[in-house]
Amino acid sequence: MGEQLKLIIEQLNREPFKKNFNLITFDSLEPTQLLQVLNDVLAEIDSKHAIDIREEMPEQTVKRMLSVLGLLKYKPPGNMPDVSDFRKGLVTGSKPVVHPILHWLLLRVPELKKRAYLARFLVKLDIPAEFLQDDIINDTFHQYEELVEGFKAYHKECEQLRTSGFSTAEIKKDISAMEEEKDQLLKRVERLKKRVESVSNHQWMLEHARQLRVEKEREEALSLQKQEQKHQLFQAEQRLQRSQQQLKDLQQAAGDASPENLMKKLEEENKINSYMVSEKLPKELEAMRHRVRYLQKMTTEPAMGQADVQELEEKIKEVDMQINQMIDKRMMRSDPMDDKLTLYRQQASIISRKKESKAEELQEAREELASAERELKQKSSQAPAGEEVIRDDELKRLVGKLRSKGTVYKKNRQEIAELKAEYAILQQTEEILKQRHESVQQKLQTVEAEKGISGYSNTQEELEKVSAIKSELDERKGRALGDMSEMINEMQIQRAAEEMKLYVSSDPQERKKAIR
């Protein structure tokens, strides 16, 4: 309460009230004086309340204050829910009633001024329905409502202009500058008129200059019209191309749209959907359920330690060894009937895998088509008015390109997956062969130890390696000897050629001596 009184006194001591109150003087005011202070604040908000309450009946004062507080949308404090108590406190000038009103008014003086100004024009008259049956009164009331709506629009526009950043000082400054510029232009025009009047045939020249200006303006308008028509022609050509392409697509579709083709397409689609419903989707659902059960089982089991992990790893190794042994037994058995059945089983598995892959491709293509259609709807809804939107035929071509690229990508991905699977099989085969080689080596070593020739196989391998090295050295030696013989032959040929040159270039007598 003390803070409220301090704020009231501080606001009343400022402009425009200038009351010069302090806590003691303000608290010692009589009820009539306190109501007069409240009336002065209301008069600052709305000038029609600038009266002396001593010249007015208390009932009229309270009625007037209640009406203006109702227009200003004042709500009594929560500790005074009864309206009769509030009215009684306002009549008697009670401090618990008047002080909150002053506090609320003084905090919102500019806002309440605006609200009081608007209330004079926007508060509608309450006319009984029986009076509105008169045509003159009804027309006048409708005209009054139209004026109220017009006032709202003008006031809104005025507020927008006030908040748009334009001040009256700037506008006045611009107007004065424009007026000065106008005066200068008028003076310049007068000077030019005087200068032109001295020239003969100036009226004829002015008329032609006016016509030239009109023609230039007409030329600019025609150029703009020409550009606009070019743009319209370009758009019309584009629409024509799209319509022609759409017509071609429709003609092709109509050429293939025989009853037999439609029935075939429907049967294929029915087969695909039945396969998806009866085979693929139940398998996927069962796999997901199995995975969920497995995960639930894993969550219910206690946490595993290092010993449990090692035990599981050992079990995995044992199972892998058993699998390898079973594979070896099966390969050694090699039953011809099983071989024939294996071929058919492989073909059946290949066909089933292809079927599943095609079903997955179809599902992905459908999802891609649905997402593309959703994106098209979203883009078309977001596209502004007047902007060109992709047509159905263009969308079909784009979707066809995407499908072709998607099929190529899926084919390559399938090939990569098959190569990876083959690589894994080859790795497993390599491991099996290594294990067999190790087992054969161990058996060979045991047989050698039993026969008393342990190390014979290793010696044989070393001898083979040495013989291979010796053969390689012999080959190198033979290549070196061949190279040396070729070099000697070349040197002999070169020497013979030099001796022949000397014999040809020498005198006949020296030749005879050389022969002798």
PDB file of C-alpha atoms in Angstrom, residues 177-429:
ATOM      1  CA  ALA A 177      10.770  21.813 -50.598  1.00  0.00           C
ATOM      2  CA  MET A 178       8.303  20.708 -53.274  1.00  0.00           C
ATOM      3  CA  GLU A 179       6.685  24.151 -53.286  1.00  0.00           C
ATOM      4  CA  GLU A 180      10.075  25.813 -53.718  1.00  0.00           C
ATOM      5  CA  GLU A 181      10.892  23.413 -56.536  1.00  0.00           C
ATOM      6  CA  LYS A 182       7.513  24.173 -58.091  1.00  0.00           C
ATOM      7  CA  ASP A 183       8.215  27.930 -57.951  1.00  0.00           C
ATOM      8  CA  GLN A 184      11.610  27.394 -59.561  1.00  0.00           C
ATOM      9  CA  LEU A 185      10.050  25.294 -62.307  1.00  0.00           C
ATOM     10  CA  LEU A 186       7.381  27.926 -62.931  1.00  0.00           C
ATOM     11  CA  LYS A 187      10.037  30.627 -63.187  1.00  0.00           C
ATOM     12  CA  ARG A 188      12.053  28.478 -65.563  1.00  0.00           C
ATOM     13  CA  VAL A 189       8.972  27.841 -67.667  1.00  0.00           C
ATOM     14  CA  GLU A 190       8.264  31.570 -67.826  1.00  0.00           C
ATOM     15  CA  ARG A 191      11.839  32.258 -68.940  1.00  0.00           C
ATOM     16  CA  LEU A 192      11.614  29.571 -71.596  1.00  0.00           C
ATOM     17  CA  LYS A 193       8.276  30.955 -72.795  1.00  0.00           C
ATOM     18  CA  LYS A 194       9.771  34.416 -73.164  1.00  0.00           C
ATOM     19  CA  ARG A 195      12.759  32.988 -75.010  1.00  0.00           C
ATOM     20  CA  VAL A 196      10.536  30.941 -77.325  1.00  0.00           C
ATOM     21  CA  GLU A 197       8.158  33.819 -78.079  1.00  0.00           C
ATOM     22  CA  SER A 198      10.996  35.664 -79.773  1.00  0.00           C
ATOM     23  CA  VAL A 199      11.436  32.773 -82.208  1.00  0.00           C
ATOM     24  CA  SER A 200       9.305  32.737 -85.347  1.00  0.00           C
ATOM     25  CA  ASN A 201       6.794  29.903 -85.732  1.00  0.00           C
ATOM     26  CA  HIS A 202       7.123  28.991 -82.052  1.00  0.00           C
ATOM     27  CA  GLN A 203       3.530  27.779 -81.873  1.00  0.00           C
ATOM     28  CA  TRP A 204       4.181  25.378 -84.747  1.00  0.00           C
ATOM     29  CA  MET A 205       7.335  24.135 -83.016  1.00  0.00           C
ATOM     30  CA  LEU A 206       5.555  23.713 -79.683  1.00  0.00           C
ATOM     31  CA  GLU A 207       2.794  21.752 -81.347  1.00  0.00           C
ATOM     32  CA  HIS A 208       5.297  19.423 -83.016  1.00  0.00           C
ATOM     33  CA  ALA A 209       7.221  19.026 -79.764  1.00  0.00           C
ATOM     34  CA  ARG A 210       3.979  18.088 -78.024  1.00  0.00           C
ATOM     35  CA  GLN A 211       3.213  15.565 -80.748  1.00  0.00           C
ATOM     36  CA  LEU A 212       6.756  14.176 -80.464  1.00  0.00           C
ATOM     37  CA  ARG A 213       6.298  13.664 -76.724  1.00  0.00           C
ATOM     38  CA  VAL A 214       2.954  11.976 -77.279  1.00  0.00           C
ATOM     39  CA  GLU A 215       4.472   9.673 -79.894  1.00  0.00           C
ATOM     40  CA  LYS A 216       7.383   8.772 -77.609  1.00  0.00           C
ATOM     41  CA  GLU A 217       4.990   7.902 -74.813  1.00  0.00           C
ATOM     42  CA  ARG A 218       2.977   5.857 -77.273  1.00  0.00           C
ATOM     43  CA  GLU A 219       6.163   4.120 -78.450  1.00  0.00           C
ATOM     44  CA  GLU A 220       7.069   3.195 -74.862  1.00  0.00           C
ATOM     45  CA  ALA A 221       3.567   1.854 -74.268  1.00  0.00           C
ATOM     46  CA  LEU A 222       3.739  -0.172 -77.498  1.00  0.00           C
ATOM     47  CA  SER A 223       7.160  -1.592 -76.553  1.00  0.00           C
ATOM     48  CA  LEU A 224       5.788  -2.663 -73.178  1.00  0.00           C
ATOM     49  CA  GLN A 225       2.779  -4.188 -74.891  1.00  0.00           C
ATOM     50  CA  LYS A 226       5.104  -5.981 -77.327  1.00  0.00           C
ATOM     51  CA  GLN A 227       7.164  -7.462 -74.493  1.00  0.00           C
ATOM     52  CA  GLU A 228       4.021  -8.577 -72.709  1.00  0.00           C
ATOM     53  CA  GLN A 229       2.679 -10.202 -75.871  1.00  0.00           C
ATOM     54  CA  LYS A 230       6.036 -11.976 -76.427  1.00  0.00           C
ATOM     55  CA  HIS A 231       5.829 -13.338 -72.911  1.00  0.00           C
ATOM     56  CA  GLN A 232       2.244 -14.461 -73.491  1.00  0.00           C
ATOM     57  CA  LEU A 233       3.283 -16.063 -76.805  1.00  0.00           C
ATOM     58  CA  PHE A 234       6.100 -17.949 -75.068  1.00  0.00           C
ATOM     59  CA  GLN A 235       3.712 -19.226 -72.403  1.00  0.00           C
ATOM     60  CA  ALA A 236       1.184 -20.211 -75.093  1.00  0.00           C
ATOM     61  CA  GLU A 237       3.891 -22.151 -76.997  1.00  0.00           C
ATOM     62  CA  GLN A 238       4.869 -23.959 -73.818  1.00  0.00           C
ATOM     63  CA  ARG A 239       1.243 -24.844 -73.124  1.00  0.00           C
ATOM     64  CA  LEU A 240       0.892 -26.029 -76.740  1.00  0.00           C
ATOM     65  CA  GLN A 241       3.956 -28.277 -76.418  1.00  0.00           C
ATOM     66  CA  ARG A 242       2.658 -29.739 -73.191  1.00  0.00           C
ATOM     67  CA  SER A 243      -0.771 -30.295 -74.726  1.00  0.00           C
ATOM     68  CA  GLN A 244       0.777 -31.998 -77.771  1.00  0.00           C
ATOM     69  CA  GLN A 245       2.889 -34.250 -75.575  1.00  0.00           C
ATOM     70  CA  GLN A 246      -0.126 -35.051 -73.436  1.00  0.00           C
ATOM     71  CA  LEU A 247      -2.107 -35.835 -76.596  1.00  0.00           C
ATOM     72  CA  LYS A 248       0.651 -38.213 -77.772  1.00  0.00           C
ATOM     73  CA  ASP A 249       0.713 -39.932 -74.391  1.00  0.00           C
ATOM     74  CA  LEU A 250      -3.049 -40.272 -74.415  1.00  0.00           C
ATOM     75  CA  GLN A 251      -2.991 -41.659 -77.953  1.00  0.00           C
ATOM     76  CA  GLN A 252      -0.344 -44.201 -77.025  1.00  0.00           C
ATOM     77  CA  ALA A 253      -2.273 -45.128 -73.910  1.00  0.00           C
ATOM     78  CA  ALA A 254      -5.451 -45.432 -75.948  1.00  0.00           C
ATOM     79  CA  GLY A 255      -3.649 -47.644 -78.509  1.00  0.00           C
ATOM     80  CA  ASP A 256      -2.601 -50.056 -75.779  1.00  0.00           C
ATOM     81  CA  ALA A 257      -5.861 -49.817 -73.859  1.00  0.00           C
ATOM     82  CA  SER A 258      -7.595 -52.828 -75.348  1.00  0.00           C
ATOM     83  CA  PRO A 259      -9.807 -54.999 -73.102  1.00  0.00           C
ATOM     84  CA  GLU A 260      -7.306 -57.865 -73.267  1.00  0.00           C
ATOM     85  CA  ASN A 261      -4.390 -55.648 -72.203  1.00  0.00           C
ATOM     86  CA  LEU A 262      -6.445 -54.140 -69.397  1.00  0.00           C
ATOM     87  CA  MET A 263      -7.421 -57.602 -68.195  1.00  0.00           C
ATOM     88  CA  LYS A 264      -3.780 -58.725 -68.312  1.00  0.00           C
ATOM     89  CA  LYS A 265      -2.683 -55.700 -66.328  1.00  0.00           C
ATOM     90  CA  LEU A 266      -5.427 -56.271 -63.767  1.00  0.00           C
ATOM     91  CA  GLU A 267      -4.522 -59.959 -63.464  1.00  0.00           C
ATOM     92  CA  GLU A 268      -0.831 -59.124 -62.999  1.00  0.00           C
ATOM     93  CA  GLU A 269      -1.660 -56.526 -60.394  1.00  0.00           C
ATOM     94  CA  ASN A 270      -3.977 -58.989 -58.649  1.00  0.00           C
ATOM     95  CA  LYS A 271      -1.235 -61.642 -58.627  1.00  0.00           C
ATOM     96  CA  ILE A 272       1.275 -59.171 -57.232  1.00  0.00           C
ATOM     97  CA  ASN A 273      -1.099 -58.006 -54.516  1.00  0.00           C
ATOM     98  CA  SER A 274      -2.048 -61.589 -53.599  1.00  0.00           C
ATOM     99  CA  TYR A 275       1.637 -62.522 -53.367  1.00  0.00           C
ATOM    100  CA  MET A 276       2.319 -59.484 -51.183  1.00  0.00           C
ATOM    101  CA  VAL A 277      -0.606 -60.299 -48.909  1.00  0.00           C
ATOM    102  CA  SER A 278      -0.225 -64.067 -48.719  1.00  0.00           C
ATOM    103  CA  GLU A 279       3.559 -64.599 -48.786  1.00  0.00           C
ATOM    104  CA  LYS A 280       5.771 -61.547 -48.418  1.00  0.00           C
ATOM    105  CA  LEU A 281       3.979 -59.501 -45.790  1.00  0.00           C
ATOM    106  CA  PRO A 282       3.261 -62.518 -43.489  1.00  0.00           C
ATOM    107  CA  LYS A 283       6.946 -63.488 -43.653  1.00  0.00           C
ATOM    108  CA  GLU A 284       8.039 -59.982 -42.792  1.00  0.00           C
ATOM    109  CA  LEU A 285       5.464 -59.808 -40.011  1.00  0.00           C
ATOM    110  CA  GLU A 286       6.602 -63.133 -38.597  1.00  0.00           C
ATOM    111  CA  ALA A 287      10.253 -62.047 -38.805  1.00  0.00           C
ATOM    112  CA  MET A 288       9.457 -58.831 -36.966  1.00  0.00           C
ATOM    113  CA  ARG A 289       7.494 -60.737 -34.323  1.00  0.00           C
ATOM    114  CA  HIS A 290      10.383 -63.172 -33.913  1.00  0.00           C
ATOM    115  CA  ARG A 291      12.778 -60.267 -33.527  1.00  0.00           C
ATOM    116  CA  VAL A 292      10.488 -58.605 -30.971  1.00  0.00           C
ATOM    117  CA  ARG A 293      10.261 -61.845 -28.997  1.00  0.00           C
ATOM    118  CA  TYR A 294      14.014 -62.214 -29.146  1.00  0.00           C
ATOM    119  CA  LEU A 295      14.541 -58.638 -27.943  1.00  0.00           C
ATOM    120  CA  GLN A 296      12.002 -59.107 -25.158  1.00  0.00           C
ATOM    121  CA  LYS A 297      13.781 -62.270 -24.131  1.00  0.00           C
ATOM    122  CA  MET A 298      17.097 -60.423 -24.140  1.00  0.00           C
ATOM    123  CA  THR A 299      15.686 -57.645 -21.976  1.00  0.00           C
ATOM    124  CA  THR A 300      14.337 -60.116 -19.403  1.00  0.00           C
ATOM    125  CA  GLU A 301      17.639 -61.977 -19.091  1.00  0.00           C
ATOM    126  CA  PRO A 302      20.228 -60.746 -16.570  1.00  0.00           C
ATOM    127  CA  ALA A 303      23.348 -58.895 -17.634  1.00  0.00           C
ATOM    128  CA  MET A 304      26.142 -61.083 -19.033  1.00  0.00           C
ATOM    129  CA  GLY A 305      29.687 -61.036 -17.752  1.00  0.00           C
ATOM    130  CA  GLN A 306      32.974 -61.798 -19.440  1.00  0.00           C
ATOM    131  CA  ALA A 307      32.798 -65.499 -18.484  1.00  0.00           C
ATOM    132  CA  ASP A 308      29.354 -65.826 -20.107  1.00  0.00           C
ATOM    133  CA  VAL A 309      30.631 -64.185 -23.277  1.00  0.00           C
ATOM    134  CA  GLN A 310      33.595 -66.575 -23.447  1.00  0.00           C
ATOM    135  CA  GLU A 311      31.297 -69.542 -22.913  1.00  0.00           C
ATOM    136  CA  LEU A 312      29.049 -68.408 -25.763  1.00  0.00           C
ATOM    137  CA  GLU A 313      32.061 -67.916 -28.023  1.00  0.00           C
ATOM    138  CA  GLU A 314      33.221 -71.466 -27.288  1.00  0.00           C
ATOM    139  CA  LYS A 315      29.751 -72.796 -28.066  1.00  0.00           C
ATOM    140  CA  ILE A 316      29.753 -70.873 -31.340  1.00  0.00           C
ATOM    141  CA  LYS A 317      33.109 -72.394 -32.267  1.00  0.00           C
ATOM    142  CA  GLU A 318      31.838 -75.901 -31.486  1.00  0.00           C
ATOM    143  CA  VAL A 319      28.697 -75.350 -33.578  1.00  0.00           C
ATOM    144  CA  ASP A 320      30.807 -74.016 -36.466  1.00  0.00           C
ATOM    145  CA  MET A 321      33.017 -77.118 -36.298  1.00  0.00           C
ATOM    146  CA  GLN A 322      29.968 -79.364 -36.326  1.00  0.00           C
ATOM    147  CA  ILE A 323      28.570 -77.514 -39.323  1.00  0.00           C
ATOM    148  CA  ASN A 324      31.863 -77.856 -41.183  1.00  0.00           C
ATOM    149  CA  GLN A 325      32.004 -81.582 -40.409  1.00  0.00           C
ATOM    150  CA  MET A 326      28.463 -82.041 -41.662  1.00  0.00           C
ATOM    151  CA  ILE A 327      29.322 -80.141 -44.842  1.00  0.00           C
ATOM    152  CA  ASP A 328      32.368 -82.385 -45.352  1.00  0.00           C
ATOM    153  CA  LYS A 329      30.309 -85.542 -44.860  1.00  0.00           C
ATOM    154  CA  ARG A 330      27.697 -84.293 -47.299  1.00  0.00           C
ATOM    155  CA  MET A 331      30.310 -83.429 -49.910  1.00  0.00           C
ATOM    156  CA  MET A 332      31.994 -86.851 -49.504  1.00  0.00           C
ATOM    157  CA  ARG A 333      28.711 -88.704 -49.776  1.00  0.00           C
ATOM    158  CA  SER A 334      27.775 -87.054 -53.100  1.00  0.00           C
ATOM    159  CA  ASP A 335      24.551 -88.963 -53.768  1.00  0.00           C
ATOM    160  CA  PRO A 336      23.527 -88.499 -57.472  1.00  0.00           C
ATOM    161  CA  MET A 337      19.846 -88.244 -56.540  1.00  0.00           C
ATOM    162  CA  ASP A 338      20.676 -85.469 -54.093  1.00  0.00           C
ATOM    163  CA  ASP A 339      22.720 -83.751 -56.791  1.00  0.00           C
ATOM    164  CA  LYS A 340      19.711 -83.707 -59.107  1.00  0.00           C
ATOM    165  CA  LEU A 341      17.473 -82.419 -56.342  1.00  0.00           C
ATOM    166  CA  THR A 342      20.083 -79.857 -55.368  1.00  0.00           C
ATOM    167  CA  LEU A 343      19.937 -78.351 -58.845  1.00  0.00           C
ATOM    168  CA  TYR A 344      16.175 -77.982 -58.641  1.00  0.00           C
ATOM    169  CA  ARG A 345      16.426 -76.643 -55.105  1.00  0.00           C
ATOM    170  CA  GLN A 346      18.942 -74.042 -56.224  1.00  0.00           C
ATOM    171  CA  GLN A 347      16.712 -73.011 -59.119  1.00  0.00           C
ATOM    172  CA  ALA A 348      13.724 -72.771 -56.800  1.00  0.00           C
ATOM    173  CA  SER A 349      15.687 -70.700 -54.265  1.00  0.00           C
ATOM    174  CA  ILE A 350      16.956 -68.409 -57.032  1.00  0.00           C
ATOM    175  CA  ILE A 351      13.427 -67.910 -58.335  1.00  0.00           C
ATOM    176  CA  SER A 352      12.081 -67.228 -54.835  1.00  0.00           C
ATOM    177  CA  ARG A 353      14.860 -64.719 -54.185  1.00  0.00           C
ATOM    178  CA  LYS A 354      14.152 -62.990 -57.482  1.00  0.00           C
ATOM    179  CA  LYS A 355      10.471 -62.926 -56.629  1.00  0.00           C
ATOM    180  CA  GLU A 356      11.147 -61.384 -53.242  1.00  0.00           C
ATOM    181  CA  SER A 357      13.545 -58.824 -54.728  1.00  0.00           C
ATOM    182  CA  LYS A 358      10.981 -57.828 -57.375  1.00  0.00           C
ATOM    183  CA  ALA A 359       8.307 -57.525 -54.712  1.00  0.00           C
ATOM    184  CA  GLU A 360      10.604 -55.291 -52.680  1.00  0.00           C
ATOM    185  CA  GLU A 361      11.334 -53.199 -55.778  1.00  0.00           C
ATOM    186  CA  LEU A 362       7.610 -52.881 -56.430  1.00  0.00           C
ATOM    187  CA  GLN A 363       6.950 -51.835 -52.842  1.00  0.00           C
ATOM    188  CA  GLU A 364       9.734 -49.260 -52.952  1.00  0.00           C
ATOM    189  CA  ALA A 365       8.471 -47.952 -56.300  1.00  0.00           C
ATOM    190  CA  ARG A 366       4.952 -47.574 -54.882  1.00  0.00           C
ATOM    191  CA  GLU A 367       6.271 -45.746 -51.832  1.00  0.00           C
ATOM    192  CA  GLU A 368       8.377 -43.514 -54.068  1.00  0.00           C
ATOM    193  CA  LEU A 369       5.361 -42.770 -56.264  1.00  0.00           C
ATOM    194  CA  ALA A 370       3.199 -41.974 -53.230  1.00  0.00           C
ATOM    195  CA  SER A 371       5.862 -39.659 -51.790  1.00  0.00           C
ATOM    196  CA  ALA A 372       6.255 -37.948 -55.170  1.00  0.00           C
ATOM    197  CA  GLU A 373       2.491 -37.419 -55.413  1.00  0.00           C
ATOM    198  CA  ARG A 374       2.400 -35.991 -51.870  1.00  0.00           C
ATOM    199  CA  GLU A 375       5.285 -33.676 -52.676  1.00  0.00           C
ATOM    200  CA  LEU A 376       3.531 -32.606 -55.888  1.00  0.00           C
ATOM    201  CA  LYS A 377       0.357 -31.759 -53.977  1.00  0.00           C
ATOM    202  CA  GLN A 378       2.341 -29.811 -51.391  1.00  0.00           C
ATOM    203  CA  LYS A 379       4.293 -27.880 -54.032  1.00  0.00           C
ATOM    204  CA  SER A 380       1.156 -27.122 -56.041  1.00  0.00           C
ATOM    205  CA  SER A 381      -0.613 -25.851 -52.914  1.00  0.00           C
ATOM    206  CA  GLN A 382       2.391 -23.691 -51.996  1.00  0.00           C
ATOM    207  CA  ALA A 383       2.881 -22.332 -55.524  1.00  0.00           C
ATOM    208  CA  PRO A 384       1.789 -18.688 -55.878  1.00  0.00           C
ATOM    209  CA  ALA A 385      -0.995 -17.700 -58.220  1.00  0.00           C
ATOM    210  CA  GLY A 386       0.022 -17.256 -61.844  1.00  0.00           C
ATOM    211  CA  GLU A 387       3.151 -19.397 -61.593  1.00  0.00           C
ATOM    212  CA  GLU A 388       3.574 -22.356 -63.936  1.00  0.00           C
ATOM    213  CA  VAL A 389       3.083 -25.738 -62.276  1.00  0.00           C
ATOM    214  CA  ILE A 390       4.376 -29.068 -63.547  1.00  0.00           C
ATOM    215  CA  ARG A 391       1.712 -30.890 -65.506  1.00  0.00           C
ATOM    216  CA  ASP A 392       0.737 -34.524 -65.264  1.00  0.00           C
ATOM    217  CA  ASP A 393       2.568 -35.555 -68.424  1.00  0.00           C
ATOM    218  CA  GLU A 394       5.793 -33.894 -67.313  1.00  0.00           C
ATOM    219  CA  LEU A 395       5.408 -35.526 -63.930  1.00  0.00           C
ATOM    220  CA  LYS A 396       4.903 -38.910 -65.610  1.00  0.00           C
ATOM    221  CA  ARG A 397       8.076 -38.437 -67.650  1.00  0.00           C
ATOM    222  CA  LEU A 398      10.025 -37.448 -64.558  1.00  0.00           C
ATOM    223  CA  VAL A 399       8.648 -40.413 -62.655  1.00  0.00           C
ATOM    224  CA  GLY A 400       9.551 -42.681 -65.596  1.00  0.00           C
ATOM    225  CA  LYS A 401      13.127 -41.384 -65.552  1.00  0.00           C
ATOM    226  CA  LEU A 402      13.311 -41.871 -61.826  1.00  0.00           C
ATOM    227  CA  ARG A 403      11.962 -45.392 -62.153  1.00  0.00           C
ATOM    228  CA  SER A 404      14.511 -46.285 -64.847  1.00  0.00           C
ATOM    229  CA  LYS A 405      17.326 -44.899 -62.735  1.00  0.00           C
ATOM    230  CA  GLY A 406      15.899 -46.678 -59.711  1.00  0.00           C
ATOM    231  CA  THR A 407      15.755 -49.992 -61.528  1.00  0.00           C
ATOM    232  CA  VAL A 408      19.374 -49.584 -62.680  1.00  0.00           C
ATOM    233  CA  TYR A 409      20.421 -48.714 -59.154  1.00  0.00           C
ATOM    234  CA  LYS A 410      18.520 -51.664 -57.683  1.00  0.00           C
ATOM    235  CA  LYS A 411      19.980 -54.006 -60.309  1.00  0.00           C
ATOM    236  CA  ASN A 412      23.498 -52.869 -59.485  1.00  0.00           C
ATOM    237  CA  ARG A 413      22.763 -53.164 -55.795  1.00  0.00           C
ATOM    238  CA  GLN A 414      21.451 -56.690 -56.324  1.00  0.00           C
ATOM    239  CA  GLU A 415      24.602 -57.608 -58.237  1.00  0.00           C
ATOM    240  CA  ILE A 416      26.749 -56.183 -55.441  1.00  0.00           C
ATOM    241  CA  ALA A 417      24.775 -58.181 -52.885  1.00  0.00           C
ATOM    242  CA  GLU A 418      25.208 -61.358 -54.939  1.00  0.00           C
ATOM    243  CA  LEU A 419      28.954 -60.708 -55.292  1.00  0.00           C
ATOM    244  CA  LYS A 420      29.221 -60.162 -51.546  1.00  0.00           C
ATOM    245  CA  ALA A 421      27.369 -63.418 -50.899  1.00  0.00           C
ATOM    246  CA  GLU A 422      29.618 -65.275 -53.354  1.00  0.00           C
ATOM    247  CA  TYR A 423      32.678 -63.712 -51.726  1.00  0.00           C
ATOM    248  CA  ALA A 424      31.473 -64.914 -48.313  1.00  0.00           C
ATOM    249  CA  ILE A 425      30.938 -68.421 -49.699  1.00  0.00           C
ATOM    250  CA  LEU A 426      34.435 -68.421 -51.208  1.00  0.00           C
ATOM    251  CA  GLN A 427      35.903 -67.266 -47.925  1.00  0.00           C
ATOM    252  CA  GLN A 428      34.104 -70.072 -46.126  1.00  0.00           C
ATOM    253  CA  THR A 429      35.345 -72.569 -48.777  1.00  0.00           C
TER     254      THR A 429
END
